Amino acid sequence: MMCDAYLLDSASLGSPGLEKLSWLKPVYPGDTLRVRLEVLESRPLASRPGVGMIRSHWDVMNQTGETVLTMEGFGMFRRRNAGTSRDDISPAPVT
């Protein structure tokens, strides 16, 4: 769901990992899940100024609104220059 929601259309450069991951309730075949993402902070990397780091919090809910998973983690993204639109940025080639 993360990939479909935004990662496939972003200039994602991967993730250095997760801080927290909690499975709060079981998920069963046939469940309908939805995700809520909140960006907690963002900053440029000092060692790589063209790369930004975000820290995010995710909640995954089932069809009855119960939270089944929460997680916090980091993502690295290519930064765009001021005045550059999203359409001007292409993902880095995979080697």
PDB file of C-alpha atoms in Angstrom:
ATOM      1  CA  MET A   1       0.000   0.000   0.000  1.00  0.00           C
ATOM      2  CA  MET A   2       2.914   2.342   0.688  1.00  0.00           C
ATOM      3  CA  CYS A   3       4.308   1.799  -2.787  1.00  0.00           C
ATOM      4  CA  ASP A   4       0.979   2.359  -4.516  1.00  0.00           C
ATOM      5  CA  ALA A   5       0.191   5.434  -2.399  1.00  0.00           C
ATOM      6  CA  TYR A   6       3.333   7.397  -3.155  1.00  0.00           C
ATOM      7  CA  LEU A   7       6.669   5.587  -3.275  1.00  0.00           C
ATOM      8  CA  LEU A   8       6.413   4.454  -6.904  1.00  0.00           C
ATOM      9  CA  ASP A   9       5.788   8.054  -8.008  1.00  0.00           C
ATOM     10  CA  SER A  10       8.483   9.606  -5.832  1.00  0.00           C
ATOM     11  CA  ALA A  11      12.235   9.995  -5.988  1.00  0.00           C
ATOM     12  CA  SER A  12      12.639   7.535  -3.107  1.00  0.00           C
ATOM     13  CA  LEU A  13      16.198   6.524  -2.275  1.00  0.00           C
ATOM     14  CA  GLY A  14      15.330   3.839   0.256  1.00  0.00           C
ATOM     15  CA  SER A  15      15.096   3.751   4.013  1.00  0.00           C
ATOM     16  CA  PRO A  16      17.691   3.394   6.729  1.00  0.00           C
ATOM     17  CA  GLY A  17      15.130   1.560   8.872  1.00  0.00           C
ATOM     18  CA  LEU A  18      12.291   1.671  11.366  1.00  0.00           C
ATOM     19  CA  GLU A  19      12.214   2.984  14.923  1.00  0.00           C
ATOM     20  CA  LYS A  20       8.998   1.347  16.076  1.00  0.00           C
ATOM     21  CA  LEU A  21       6.704  -1.352  14.692  1.00  0.00           C
ATOM     22  CA  SER A  22       3.708  -2.674  16.611  1.00  0.00           C
ATOM     23  CA  TRP A  23       1.168  -5.228  15.436  1.00  0.00           C
ATOM     24  CA  LEU A  24      -1.807  -4.394  17.652  1.00  0.00           C
ATOM     25  CA  LYS A  25      -4.434  -6.786  16.265  1.00  0.00           C
ATOM     26  CA  PRO A  26      -4.414  -9.704  13.835  1.00  0.00           C
ATOM     27  CA  VAL A  27      -5.198  -9.176  10.149  1.00  0.00           C
ATOM     28  CA  TYR A  28      -7.308 -11.843   8.477  1.00  0.00           C
ATOM     29  CA  PRO A  29      -7.873 -12.864   4.836  1.00  0.00           C
ATOM     30  CA  GLY A  30     -10.665 -10.715   3.460  1.00  0.00           C
ATOM     31  CA  ASP A  31      -9.933  -7.725   5.719  1.00  0.00           C
ATOM     32  CA  THR A  32      -9.960  -4.332   4.043  1.00  0.00           C
ATOM     33  CA  LEU A  33      -7.070  -2.167   5.192  1.00  0.00           C
ATOM     34  CA  ARG A  34      -6.411   1.548   4.911  1.00  0.00           C
ATOM     35  CA  VAL A  35      -3.333   3.549   5.821  1.00  0.00           C
ATOM     36  CA  ARG A  36      -2.767   6.970   7.346  1.00  0.00           C
ATOM     37  CA  LEU A  37       0.678   8.556   7.027  1.00  0.00           C
ATOM     38  CA  GLU A  38       1.899  11.577   8.963  1.00  0.00           C
ATOM     39  CA  VAL A  39       5.268  13.177   8.252  1.00  0.00           C
ATOM     40  CA  LEU A  40       6.738  14.032  11.650  1.00  0.00           C
ATOM     41  CA  GLU A  41       9.848  15.838  10.446  1.00  0.00           C
ATOM     42  CA  SER A  42      11.951  16.447   7.363  1.00  0.00           C
ATOM     43  CA  ARG A  43      15.484  17.690   6.861  1.00  0.00           C
ATOM     44  CA  PRO A  44      18.272  17.701   4.287  1.00  0.00           C
ATOM     45  CA  LEU A  45      21.157  15.312   4.912  1.00  0.00           C
ATOM     46  CA  ALA A  46      24.294  17.237   5.855  1.00  0.00           C
ATOM     47  CA  SER A  47      26.527  14.722   4.055  1.00  0.00           C
ATOM     48  CA  ARG A  48      24.366  14.643   0.894  1.00  0.00           C
ATOM     49  CA  PRO A  49      22.620  17.985   0.297  1.00  0.00           C
ATOM     50  CA  GLY A  50      20.640  16.610  -2.650  1.00  0.00           C
ATOM     51  CA  VAL A  51      18.965  14.065  -0.359  1.00  0.00           C
ATOM     52  CA  GLY A  52      16.303  14.715   2.267  1.00  0.00           C
ATOM     53  CA  MET A  53      15.319  12.537   5.196  1.00  0.00           C
ATOM     54  CA  ILE A  54      11.789  12.256   6.542  1.00  0.00           C
ATOM     55  CA  ARG A  55      10.572  10.613   9.733  1.00  0.00           C
ATOM     56  CA  SER A  56       7.015   9.373   9.439  1.00  0.00           C
ATOM     57  CA  HIS A  57       4.311   7.684  11.492  1.00  0.00           C
ATOM     58  CA  TRP A  58       1.960   5.129   9.923  1.00  0.00           C
ATOM     59  CA  ASP A  59      -1.348   3.767  11.203  1.00  0.00           C
ATOM     60  CA  VAL A  60      -3.014   0.827   9.436  1.00  0.00           C
ATOM     61  CA  MET A  61      -6.713   0.331  10.163  1.00  0.00           C
ATOM     62  CA  ASN A  62      -9.085  -2.500   9.281  1.00  0.00           C
ATOM     63  CA  GLN A  63     -12.608  -2.243   7.892  1.00  0.00           C
ATOM     64  CA  THR A  64     -14.088  -1.562  11.345  1.00  0.00           C
ATOM     65  CA  GLY A  65     -11.659   1.297  12.044  1.00  0.00           C
ATOM     66  CA  GLU A  66      -9.525  -0.660  14.499  1.00  0.00           C
ATOM     67  CA  THR A  67      -5.814   0.149  14.334  1.00  0.00           C
ATOM     68  CA  VAL A  68      -3.990  -3.088  13.519  1.00  0.00           C
ATOM     69  CA  LEU A  69      -0.457  -1.742  13.038  1.00  0.00           C
ATOM     70  CA  THR A  70       1.549   1.358  13.894  1.00  0.00           C
ATOM     71  CA  MET A  71       5.080   2.158  12.839  1.00  0.00           C
ATOM     72  CA  GLU A  72       7.570   4.987  12.737  1.00  0.00           C
ATOM     73  CA  GLY A  73      10.498   5.070  10.406  1.00  0.00           C
ATOM     74  CA  PHE A  74      12.658   7.015   8.037  1.00  0.00           C
ATOM     75  CA  GLY A  75      12.721   7.563   4.298  1.00  0.00           C
ATOM     76  CA  MET A  76      15.290   9.195   2.051  1.00  0.00           C
ATOM     77  CA  PHE A  77      14.192  11.160  -1.004  1.00  0.00           C
ATOM     78  CA  ARG A  78      15.906  13.150  -3.694  1.00  0.00           C
ATOM     79  CA  ARG A  79      15.342  16.858  -2.990  1.00  0.00           C
ATOM     80  CA  ARG A  80      14.038  19.131  -5.694  1.00  0.00           C
ATOM     81  CA  ASN A  81      15.439  22.594  -6.309  1.00  0.00           C
ATOM     82  CA  ALA A  82      13.312  25.618  -5.472  1.00  0.00           C
ATOM     83  CA  GLY A  83      10.947  26.280  -8.358  1.00  0.00           C
ATOM     84  CA  THR A  84      11.163  22.719  -9.728  1.00  0.00           C
ATOM     85  CA  SER A  85       7.863  20.928 -10.170  1.00  0.00           C
ATOM     86  CA  ARG A  86       7.297  17.311  -9.193  1.00  0.00           C
ATOM     87  CA  ASP A  87       7.069  16.347 -12.872  1.00  0.00           C
ATOM     88  CA  ASP A  88      10.661  17.545 -13.445  1.00  0.00           C
ATOM     89  CA  ILE A  89      12.104  14.933 -11.070  1.00  0.00           C
ATOM     90  CA  SER A  90      12.786  11.404 -12.209  1.00  0.00           C
ATOM     91  CA  PRO A  91      13.728   8.517  -9.893  1.00  0.00           C
ATOM     92  CA  ALA A  92      17.375   7.534  -9.739  1.00  0.00           C
ATOM     93  CA  PRO A  93      18.283   4.653 -12.078  1.00  0.00           C
ATOM     94  CA  VAL A  94      18.621   1.257 -10.432  1.00  0.00           C
ATOM     95  CA  THR A  95      22.064  -0.263 -10.866  1.00  0.00           C
TER      96      THR A  95
END
